[in-house]
Short mmCIF file of C-alpha atoms in Angstrom, two decimals:
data_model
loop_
_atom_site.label_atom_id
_atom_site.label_comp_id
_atom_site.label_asym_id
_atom_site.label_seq_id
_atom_site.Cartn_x
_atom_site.Cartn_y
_atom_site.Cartn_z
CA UNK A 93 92.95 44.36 143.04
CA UNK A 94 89.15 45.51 143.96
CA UNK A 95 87.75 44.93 147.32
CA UNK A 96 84.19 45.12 147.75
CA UNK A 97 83.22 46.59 151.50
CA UNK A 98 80.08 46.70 152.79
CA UNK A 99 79.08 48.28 156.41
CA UNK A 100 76.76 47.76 159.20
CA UNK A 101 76.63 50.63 161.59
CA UNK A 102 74.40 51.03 164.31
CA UNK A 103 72.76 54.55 164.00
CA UNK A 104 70.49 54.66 167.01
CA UNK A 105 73.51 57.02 169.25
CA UNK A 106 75.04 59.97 168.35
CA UNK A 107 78.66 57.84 168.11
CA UNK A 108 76.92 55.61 166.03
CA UNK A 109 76.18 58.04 163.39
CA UNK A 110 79.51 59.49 163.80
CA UNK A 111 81.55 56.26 163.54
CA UNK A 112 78.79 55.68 160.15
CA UNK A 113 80.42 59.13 158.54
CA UNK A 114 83.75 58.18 159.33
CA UNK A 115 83.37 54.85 157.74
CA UNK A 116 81.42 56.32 154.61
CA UNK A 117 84.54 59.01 154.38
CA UNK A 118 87.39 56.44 154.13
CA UNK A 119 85.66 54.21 151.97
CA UNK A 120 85.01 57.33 149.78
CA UNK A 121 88.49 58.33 149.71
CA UNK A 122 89.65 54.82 148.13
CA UNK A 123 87.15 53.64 146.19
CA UNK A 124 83.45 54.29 144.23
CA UNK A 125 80.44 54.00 146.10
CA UNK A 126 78.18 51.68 144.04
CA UNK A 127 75.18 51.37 146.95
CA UNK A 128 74.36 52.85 149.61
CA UNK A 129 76.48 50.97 152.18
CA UNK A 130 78.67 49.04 149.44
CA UNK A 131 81.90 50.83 148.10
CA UNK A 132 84.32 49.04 145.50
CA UNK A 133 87.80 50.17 146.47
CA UNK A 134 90.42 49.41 143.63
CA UNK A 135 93.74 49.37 145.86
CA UNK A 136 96.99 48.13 145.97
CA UNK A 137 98.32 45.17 148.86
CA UNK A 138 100.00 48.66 150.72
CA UNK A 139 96.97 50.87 149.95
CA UNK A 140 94.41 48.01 151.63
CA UNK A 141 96.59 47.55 154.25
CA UNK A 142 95.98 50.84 155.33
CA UNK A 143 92.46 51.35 154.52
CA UNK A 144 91.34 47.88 156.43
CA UNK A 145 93.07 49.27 159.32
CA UNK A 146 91.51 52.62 159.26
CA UNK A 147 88.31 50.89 159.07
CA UNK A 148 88.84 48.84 161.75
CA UNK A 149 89.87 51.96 163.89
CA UNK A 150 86.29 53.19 163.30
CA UNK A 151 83.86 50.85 163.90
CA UNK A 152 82.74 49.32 167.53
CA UNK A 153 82.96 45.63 167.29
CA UNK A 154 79.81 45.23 169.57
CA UNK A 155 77.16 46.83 167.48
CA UNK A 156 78.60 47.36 163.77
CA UNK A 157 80.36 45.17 161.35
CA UNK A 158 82.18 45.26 158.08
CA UNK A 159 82.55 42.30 155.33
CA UNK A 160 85.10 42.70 152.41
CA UNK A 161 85.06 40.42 149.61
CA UNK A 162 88.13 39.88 147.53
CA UNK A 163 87.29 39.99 144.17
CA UNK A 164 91.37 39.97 143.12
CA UNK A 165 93.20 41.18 139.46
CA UNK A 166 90.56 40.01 137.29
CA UNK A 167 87.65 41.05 138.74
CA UNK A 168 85.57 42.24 135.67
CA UNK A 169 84.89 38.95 134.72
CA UNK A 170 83.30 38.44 138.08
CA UNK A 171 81.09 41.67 138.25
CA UNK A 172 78.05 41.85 136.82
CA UNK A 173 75.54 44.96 137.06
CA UNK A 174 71.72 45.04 136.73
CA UNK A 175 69.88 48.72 136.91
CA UNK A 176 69.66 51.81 137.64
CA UNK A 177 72.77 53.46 138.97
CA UNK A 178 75.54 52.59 136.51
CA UNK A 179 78.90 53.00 138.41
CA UNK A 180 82.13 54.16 136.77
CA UNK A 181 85.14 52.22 135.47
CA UNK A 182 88.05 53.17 137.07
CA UNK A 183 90.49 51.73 134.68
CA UNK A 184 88.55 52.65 131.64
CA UNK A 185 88.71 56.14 129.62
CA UNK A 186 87.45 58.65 132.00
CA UNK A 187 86.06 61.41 130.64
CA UNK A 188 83.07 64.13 131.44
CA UNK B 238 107.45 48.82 139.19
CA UNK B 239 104.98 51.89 138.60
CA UNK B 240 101.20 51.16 136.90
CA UNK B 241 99.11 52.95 134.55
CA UNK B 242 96.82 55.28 136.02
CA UNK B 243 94.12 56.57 134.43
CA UNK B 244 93.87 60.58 133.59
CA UNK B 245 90.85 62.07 133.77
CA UNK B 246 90.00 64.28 131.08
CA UNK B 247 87.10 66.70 131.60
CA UNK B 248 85.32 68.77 128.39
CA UNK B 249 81.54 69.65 129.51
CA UNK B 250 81.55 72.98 129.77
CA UNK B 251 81.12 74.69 132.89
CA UNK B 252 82.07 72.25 135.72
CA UNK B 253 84.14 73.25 138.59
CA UNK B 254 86.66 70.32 139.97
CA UNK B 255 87.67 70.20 143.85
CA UNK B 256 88.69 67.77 145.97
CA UNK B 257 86.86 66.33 148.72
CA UNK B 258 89.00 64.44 151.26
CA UNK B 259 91.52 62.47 149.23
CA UNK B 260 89.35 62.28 146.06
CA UNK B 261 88.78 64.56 142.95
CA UNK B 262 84.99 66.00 142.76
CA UNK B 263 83.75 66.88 139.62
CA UNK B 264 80.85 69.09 139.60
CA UNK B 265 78.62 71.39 137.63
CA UNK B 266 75.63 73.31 139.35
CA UNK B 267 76.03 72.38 142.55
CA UNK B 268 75.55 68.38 141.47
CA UNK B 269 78.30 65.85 141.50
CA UNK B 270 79.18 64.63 138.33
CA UNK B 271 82.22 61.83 139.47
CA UNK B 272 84.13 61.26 142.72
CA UNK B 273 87.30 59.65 142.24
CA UNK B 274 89.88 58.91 144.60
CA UNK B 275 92.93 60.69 143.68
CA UNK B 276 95.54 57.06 143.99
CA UNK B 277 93.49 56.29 140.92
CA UNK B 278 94.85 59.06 138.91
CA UNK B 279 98.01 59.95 137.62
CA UNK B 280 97.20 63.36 136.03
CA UNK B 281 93.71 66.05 134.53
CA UNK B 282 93.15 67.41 131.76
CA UNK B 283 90.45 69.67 131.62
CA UNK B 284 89.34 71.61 127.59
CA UNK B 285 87.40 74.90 128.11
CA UNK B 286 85.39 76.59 130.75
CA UNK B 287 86.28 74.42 133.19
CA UNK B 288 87.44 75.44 136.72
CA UNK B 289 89.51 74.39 139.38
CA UNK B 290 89.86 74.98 143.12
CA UNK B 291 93.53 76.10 144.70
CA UNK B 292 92.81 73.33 147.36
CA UNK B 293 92.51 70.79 144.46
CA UNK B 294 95.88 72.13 142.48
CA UNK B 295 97.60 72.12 145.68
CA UNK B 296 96.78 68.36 146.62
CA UNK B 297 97.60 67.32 142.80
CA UNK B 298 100.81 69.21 143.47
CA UNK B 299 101.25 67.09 146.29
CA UNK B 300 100.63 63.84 144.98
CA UNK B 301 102.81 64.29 141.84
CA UNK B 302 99.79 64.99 139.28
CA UNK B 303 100.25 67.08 136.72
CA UNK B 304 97.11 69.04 135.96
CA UNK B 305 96.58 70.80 132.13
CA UNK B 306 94.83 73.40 130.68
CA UNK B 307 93.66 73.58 126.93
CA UNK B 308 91.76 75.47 125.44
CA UNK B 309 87.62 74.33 124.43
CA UNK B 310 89.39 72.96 121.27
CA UNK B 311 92.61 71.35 122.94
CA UNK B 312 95.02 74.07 122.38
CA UNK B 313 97.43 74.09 124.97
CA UNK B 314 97.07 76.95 127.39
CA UNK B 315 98.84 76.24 130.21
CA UNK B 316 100.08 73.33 132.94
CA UNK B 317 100.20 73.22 136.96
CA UNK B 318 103.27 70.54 137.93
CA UNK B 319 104.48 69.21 140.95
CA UNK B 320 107.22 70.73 142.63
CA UNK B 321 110.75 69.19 141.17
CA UNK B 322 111.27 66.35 142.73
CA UNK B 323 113.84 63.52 142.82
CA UNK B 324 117.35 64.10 142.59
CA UNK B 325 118.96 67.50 142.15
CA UNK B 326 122.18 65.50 140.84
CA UNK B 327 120.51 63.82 138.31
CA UNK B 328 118.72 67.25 137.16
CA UNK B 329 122.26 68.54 137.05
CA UNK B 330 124.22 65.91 135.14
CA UNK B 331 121.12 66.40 132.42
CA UNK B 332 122.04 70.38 132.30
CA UNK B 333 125.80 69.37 131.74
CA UNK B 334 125.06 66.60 129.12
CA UNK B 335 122.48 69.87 127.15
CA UNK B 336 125.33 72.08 127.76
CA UNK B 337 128.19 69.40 126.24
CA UNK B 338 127.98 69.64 122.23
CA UNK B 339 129.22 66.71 121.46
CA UNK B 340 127.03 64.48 124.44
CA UNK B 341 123.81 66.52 123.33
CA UNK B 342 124.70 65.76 119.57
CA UNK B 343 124.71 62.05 120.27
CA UNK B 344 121.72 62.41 122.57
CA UNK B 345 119.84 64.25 119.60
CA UNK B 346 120.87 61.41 117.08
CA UNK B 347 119.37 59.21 118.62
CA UNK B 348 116.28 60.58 119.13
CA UNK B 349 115.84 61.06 115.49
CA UNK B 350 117.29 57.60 114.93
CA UNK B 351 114.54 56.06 116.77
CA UNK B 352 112.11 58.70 114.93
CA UNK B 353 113.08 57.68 111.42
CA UNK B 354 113.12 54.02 112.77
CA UNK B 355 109.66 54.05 113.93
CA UNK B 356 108.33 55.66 111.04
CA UNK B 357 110.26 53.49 108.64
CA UNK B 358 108.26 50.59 110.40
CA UNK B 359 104.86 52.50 110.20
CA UNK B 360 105.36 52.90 106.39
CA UNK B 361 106.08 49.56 105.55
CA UNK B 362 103.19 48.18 107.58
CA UNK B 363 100.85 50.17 105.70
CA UNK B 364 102.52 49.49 102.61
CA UNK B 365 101.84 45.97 103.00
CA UNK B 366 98.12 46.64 104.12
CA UNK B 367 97.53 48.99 101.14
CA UNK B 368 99.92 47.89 98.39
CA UNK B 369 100.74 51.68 97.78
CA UNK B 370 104.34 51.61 95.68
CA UNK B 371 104.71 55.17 96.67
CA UNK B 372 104.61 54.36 100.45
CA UNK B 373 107.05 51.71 100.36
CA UNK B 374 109.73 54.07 98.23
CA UNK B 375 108.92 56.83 100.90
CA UNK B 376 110.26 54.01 103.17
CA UNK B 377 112.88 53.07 101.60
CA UNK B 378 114.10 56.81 101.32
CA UNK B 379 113.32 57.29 104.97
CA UNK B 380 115.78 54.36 105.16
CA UNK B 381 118.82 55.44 103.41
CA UNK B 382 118.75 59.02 105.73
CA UNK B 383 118.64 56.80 108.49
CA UNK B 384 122.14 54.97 107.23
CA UNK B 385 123.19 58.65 107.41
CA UNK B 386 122.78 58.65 111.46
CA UNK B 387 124.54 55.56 111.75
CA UNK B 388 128.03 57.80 113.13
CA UNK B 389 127.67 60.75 115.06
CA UNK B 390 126.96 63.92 113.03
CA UNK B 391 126.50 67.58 114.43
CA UNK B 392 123.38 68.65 115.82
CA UNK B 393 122.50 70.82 113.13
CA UNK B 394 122.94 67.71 110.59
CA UNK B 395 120.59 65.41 112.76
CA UNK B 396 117.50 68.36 112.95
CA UNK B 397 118.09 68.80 109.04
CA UNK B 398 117.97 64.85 108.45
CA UNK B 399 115.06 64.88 110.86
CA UNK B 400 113.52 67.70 108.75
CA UNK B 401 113.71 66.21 105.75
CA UNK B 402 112.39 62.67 107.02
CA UNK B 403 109.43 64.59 108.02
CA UNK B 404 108.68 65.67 104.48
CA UNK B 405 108.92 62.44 102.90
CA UNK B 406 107.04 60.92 105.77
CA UNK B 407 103.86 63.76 105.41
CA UNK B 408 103.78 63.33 101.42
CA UNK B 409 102.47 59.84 101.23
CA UNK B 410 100.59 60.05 104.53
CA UNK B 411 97.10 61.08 102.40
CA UNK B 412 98.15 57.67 100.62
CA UNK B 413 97.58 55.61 103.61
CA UNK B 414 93.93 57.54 104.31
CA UNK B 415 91.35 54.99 102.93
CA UNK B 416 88.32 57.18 104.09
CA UNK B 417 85.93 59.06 101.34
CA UNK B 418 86.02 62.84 102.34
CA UNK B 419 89.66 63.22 104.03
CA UNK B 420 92.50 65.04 102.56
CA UNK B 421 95.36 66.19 103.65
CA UNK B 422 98.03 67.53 101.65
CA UNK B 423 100.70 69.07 104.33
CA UNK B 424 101.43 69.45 107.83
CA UNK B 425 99.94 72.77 109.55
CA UNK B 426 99.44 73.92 112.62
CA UNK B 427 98.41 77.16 114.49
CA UNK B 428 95.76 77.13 113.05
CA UNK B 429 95.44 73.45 111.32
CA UNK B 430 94.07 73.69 107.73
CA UNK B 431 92.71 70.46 107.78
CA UNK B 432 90.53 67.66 109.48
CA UNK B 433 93.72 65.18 109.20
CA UNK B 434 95.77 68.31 111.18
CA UNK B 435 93.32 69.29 113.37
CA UNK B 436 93.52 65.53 114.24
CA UNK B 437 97.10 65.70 114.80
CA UNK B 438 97.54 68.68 116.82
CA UNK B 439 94.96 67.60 119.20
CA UNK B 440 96.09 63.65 119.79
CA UNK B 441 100.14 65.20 120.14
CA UNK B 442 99.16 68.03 122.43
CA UNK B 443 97.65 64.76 124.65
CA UNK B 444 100.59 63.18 124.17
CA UNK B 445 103.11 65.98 125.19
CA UNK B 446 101.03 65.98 128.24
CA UNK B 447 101.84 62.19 129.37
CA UNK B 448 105.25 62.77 128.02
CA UNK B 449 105.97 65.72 129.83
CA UNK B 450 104.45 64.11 133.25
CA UNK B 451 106.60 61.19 133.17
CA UNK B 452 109.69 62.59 132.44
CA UNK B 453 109.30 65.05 135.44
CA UNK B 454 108.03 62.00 137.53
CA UNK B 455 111.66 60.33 136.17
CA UNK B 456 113.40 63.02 138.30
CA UNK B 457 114.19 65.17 135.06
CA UNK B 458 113.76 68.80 133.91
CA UNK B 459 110.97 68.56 130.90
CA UNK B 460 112.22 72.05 129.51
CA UNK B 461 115.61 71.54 129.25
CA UNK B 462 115.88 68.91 125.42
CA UNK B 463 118.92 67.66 123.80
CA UNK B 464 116.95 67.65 120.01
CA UNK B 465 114.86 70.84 120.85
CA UNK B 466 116.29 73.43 121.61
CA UNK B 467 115.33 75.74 124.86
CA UNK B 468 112.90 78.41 124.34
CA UNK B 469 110.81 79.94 127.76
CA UNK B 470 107.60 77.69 128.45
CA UNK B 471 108.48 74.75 125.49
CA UNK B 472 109.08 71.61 127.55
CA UNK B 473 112.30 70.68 125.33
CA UNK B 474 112.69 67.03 126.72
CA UNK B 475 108.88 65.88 126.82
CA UNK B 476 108.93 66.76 123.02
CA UNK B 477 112.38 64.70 122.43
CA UNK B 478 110.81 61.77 124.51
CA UNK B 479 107.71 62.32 122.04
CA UNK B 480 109.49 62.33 118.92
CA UNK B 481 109.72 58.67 119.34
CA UNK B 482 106.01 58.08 119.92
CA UNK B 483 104.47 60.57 116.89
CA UNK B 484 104.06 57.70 114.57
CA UNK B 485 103.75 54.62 115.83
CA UNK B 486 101.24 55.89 118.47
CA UNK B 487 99.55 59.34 117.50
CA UNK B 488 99.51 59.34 113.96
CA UNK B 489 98.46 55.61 113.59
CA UNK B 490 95.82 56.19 116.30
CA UNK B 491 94.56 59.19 113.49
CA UNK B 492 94.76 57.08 110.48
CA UNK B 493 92.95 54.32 112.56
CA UNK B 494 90.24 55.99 113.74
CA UNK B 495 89.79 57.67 110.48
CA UNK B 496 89.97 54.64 108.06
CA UNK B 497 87.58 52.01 110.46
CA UNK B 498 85.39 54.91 109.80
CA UNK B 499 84.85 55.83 113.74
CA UNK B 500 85.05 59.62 112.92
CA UNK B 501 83.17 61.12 110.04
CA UNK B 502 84.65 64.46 107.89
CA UNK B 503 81.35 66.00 108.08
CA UNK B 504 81.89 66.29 112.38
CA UNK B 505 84.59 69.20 111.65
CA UNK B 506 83.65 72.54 111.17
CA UNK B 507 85.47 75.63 109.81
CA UNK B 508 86.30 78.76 112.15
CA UNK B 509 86.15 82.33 110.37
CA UNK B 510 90.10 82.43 110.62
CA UNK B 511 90.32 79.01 108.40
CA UNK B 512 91.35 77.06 110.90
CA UNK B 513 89.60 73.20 111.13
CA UNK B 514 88.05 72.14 114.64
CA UNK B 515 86.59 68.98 115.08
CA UNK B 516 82.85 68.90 117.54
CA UNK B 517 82.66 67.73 120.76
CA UNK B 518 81.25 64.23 120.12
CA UNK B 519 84.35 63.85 117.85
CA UNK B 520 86.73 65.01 120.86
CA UNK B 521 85.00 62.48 123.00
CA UNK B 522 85.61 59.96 120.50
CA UNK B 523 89.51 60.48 119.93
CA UNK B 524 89.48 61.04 123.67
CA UNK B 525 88.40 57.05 124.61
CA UNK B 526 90.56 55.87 122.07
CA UNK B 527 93.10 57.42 122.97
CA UNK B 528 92.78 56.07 126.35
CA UNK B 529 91.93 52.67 125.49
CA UNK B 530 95.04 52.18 123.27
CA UNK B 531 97.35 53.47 126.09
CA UNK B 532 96.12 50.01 127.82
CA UNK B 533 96.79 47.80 124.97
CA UNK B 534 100.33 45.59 125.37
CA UNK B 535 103.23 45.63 124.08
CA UNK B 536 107.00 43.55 124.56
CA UNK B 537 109.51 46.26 125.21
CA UNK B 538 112.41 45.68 122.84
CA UNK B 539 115.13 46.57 125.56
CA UNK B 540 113.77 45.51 128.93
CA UNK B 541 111.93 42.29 126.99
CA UNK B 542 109.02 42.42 129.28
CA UNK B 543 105.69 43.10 128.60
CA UNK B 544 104.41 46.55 129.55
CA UNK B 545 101.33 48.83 128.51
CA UNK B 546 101.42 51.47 125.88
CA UNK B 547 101.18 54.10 128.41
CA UNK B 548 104.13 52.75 130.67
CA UNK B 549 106.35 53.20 127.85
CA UNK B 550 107.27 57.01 128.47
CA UNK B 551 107.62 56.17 131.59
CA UNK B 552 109.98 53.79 130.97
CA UNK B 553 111.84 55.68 128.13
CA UNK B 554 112.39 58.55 130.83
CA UNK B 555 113.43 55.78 133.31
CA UNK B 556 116.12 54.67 130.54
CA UNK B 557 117.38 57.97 129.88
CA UNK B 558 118.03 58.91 133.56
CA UNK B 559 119.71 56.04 133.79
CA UNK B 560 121.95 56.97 131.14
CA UNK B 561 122.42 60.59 132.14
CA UNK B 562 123.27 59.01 135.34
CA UNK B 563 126.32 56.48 134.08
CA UNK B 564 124.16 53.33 134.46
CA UNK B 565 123.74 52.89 130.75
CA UNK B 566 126.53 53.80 128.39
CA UNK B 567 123.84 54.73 125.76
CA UNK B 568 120.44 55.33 125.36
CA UNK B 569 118.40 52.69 124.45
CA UNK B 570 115.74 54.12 121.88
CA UNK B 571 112.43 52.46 121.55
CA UNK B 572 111.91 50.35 118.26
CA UNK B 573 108.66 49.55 117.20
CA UNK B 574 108.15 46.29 115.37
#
């Protein structure tokens, strides 16, 4: 299934900036970064489980927040891309 | 049950792959070309100049990928595997079984059973498509060796049956090219002579890759084969498995890409030593398609459900463990229809 996550985190404090690389790191490690702050994670039930909670781990409730949208098992008919930036499909061919 | 990953194949020339926290970095001067995470892959091949860091072996190693080398015109050089894995009984009841003659023979009959089988099918189909009368007697020959199979027979009987299916089979295969420009007149390899062979090699060097990765990911030995036998560095079982696949999936894959006209004869060039390479746009070409058809579905004859193309070594090496192990009092061979 692909999860889209998207990140607020408060950069003004050293921790803040910390907690932001942390955050950019696990989303990295599961999934493509499309934006700047927007990743689209392709994971299984077990695999989300333990990303959401790493997440969760990492931020500060009081001054960043997270949204993940559920876009489920047929999510290409519900993505659409305009512009520059073309991301890769990971369940296409892949080859460079 | 297990899914399809994707393998990453990479041909431009000069990148360097490492890994990067739990994905795969692909690189070339200093620039990132992809970041993947690795969960998305199940194994890389890389064609060339193309390098690799220890860190990034070691962590494929780790996670059960299998990662190959070929040469710039997908010859195979060389493979880094994961540790064996899985059960050391299992891995031991398949040495017994290779060392039994008359369990290998049977083993090794089937096999080319299912080979003949399959390309029985394969010829049929076309001969419908193309009316050819010569195709649908080569067939029909293909056929009555087959009847020959039906009780066990030595070893040595199956491999000659097997060679001789072969023959028939390669002799009308230029009659089912439709494409100006393509010839091919007989099977060659090291070098190939041909566009149709070069072809060949490359999509069943691809496919000994997957086949070899999921039989080692089914808790078997790849080297040791009932049909092949063992000789240092050939991965004997992966090219059993494969014998099953050859036409239905790698030669039709050829013929198709050839006659919808997706891959031109003037894209191969010749080397000074005779030998037939096809250009990198071409490689590219056979490379998405091959990839693309390993998604397509199918209905597994024995387990009746529906699975992709690319589960179904997976599943075949599932099977045969199974059997090795007791669970199955026979193999259950994979018929095309």
């Amino acid at each position: 299934m692909l999860i889209v996550v998207t990140y607020d985190v408060n950069t003004q404090t050293p921790a803040g900036r910390k907690r932001l690389r942390q955050v950019a790191k696990a989303c990295e490690n599961h999934g493509q970064r499309v934006q700047f702050s927007v990743f689209e994670c392709l994971v299984d039930p077990a695999q989300w489980t333990g990303l959401r909670l790493q997440l969760l781990d990492i931020i500060d409730e009081e001054s960043d927040s997270l949204r993940f949208y559920f876009l489920g098992k047929n999510w290409k008919r519900r993505l659409e891309h305009v512009g520059a930036k073309q991301g890769y499909d990971p369940t296409g061919p892949l080859i460079i | 049950m297990r899914h399809v990953l994707n393998t990453l194949y990479v041909t431009t020339q000069g990148t360097y792959i490492h890994k990067d926290g739990e994905t795969v970095c692909v690189s070339q001067d200093q620039k990132v070309l992809l970041q993947i995470p690795i969960h998305t892959l199940e194994g890389i091949v890389t064609f060339g100049r193309v390098g690799t860091s220890p860190a990034l072996l070691g962590f494929c190693a780790e996670r059960g990928l299998a990662v190959s080398f070929l040469s710039r015109s997908g010859r195979y050089l060389a493979c880094v595997r994961p540790p064996s894995s899985g059960n050391v009984l299992l891995r031991r009841e398949q040495f017994r079984v290779a060392d039994d003659d008359y369990r290998r023979a049977e083993l090794a009959r089937l096999f080319v059973v299912s080979k003949l089988a399959n390309a029985r099918q394969m010829l049929l189909r076309s001969a419908r498509t193309t009316g050819d009368e010569a195709i649908s007697k080569a067939a029909h020959e293909i056929g009555c060796l087959g009847k020959q199979l039906d009780v066990s027979v030595s070893i040595d009987t199956a491999r000659g049956i097997e060679g001789n299916a072969a023959q028939i089979y390669f002799n009308v295969l230029n009659n089912r090219i439709q494409q100006d420009g393509f010839q091919f007149c007989s099977r060659s390899r090291r070098p190939p002579l041909d566009a149709i062979n070069s072809l060949l090699s490359f999509v069943y060097t691809l496919l000994a890759h997957d086949c070899a990765a999921a039989v080692a990911s089914a808790g078997l030995d790849p080297q040791v084969g009932f049909l092949h036998a063992d000789r240092p560095g050939r991965p004997g079982l992966a090219l059993d498995l494969m014998e099953e696949f050859r036409a239905t999936f790698a030669d039709r894959l050829v013929l198709r890409l050839i006659n919808r006209g997706m891959i031109q004869s003037k894209e191969f060039h010749t080397s000074p030593s005779g030998a037939i390479f096809m250009d990198d746009k071409t490689r590219k070409t056979v490379l998405v398609a091959y990839a693309e058809r390993k998604r397509e579905t199918i209905t597994h004859p024995f387990l009746d459900e529906t699975a992709e193309i690319g589960m179904l070594w997976h599943i075949q090496a599932m099977l045969l463990a199974r059997h090795l192990r007791g669970d199955l009092d026979s193999y259950p061979i994979m018929l095309w229809r």
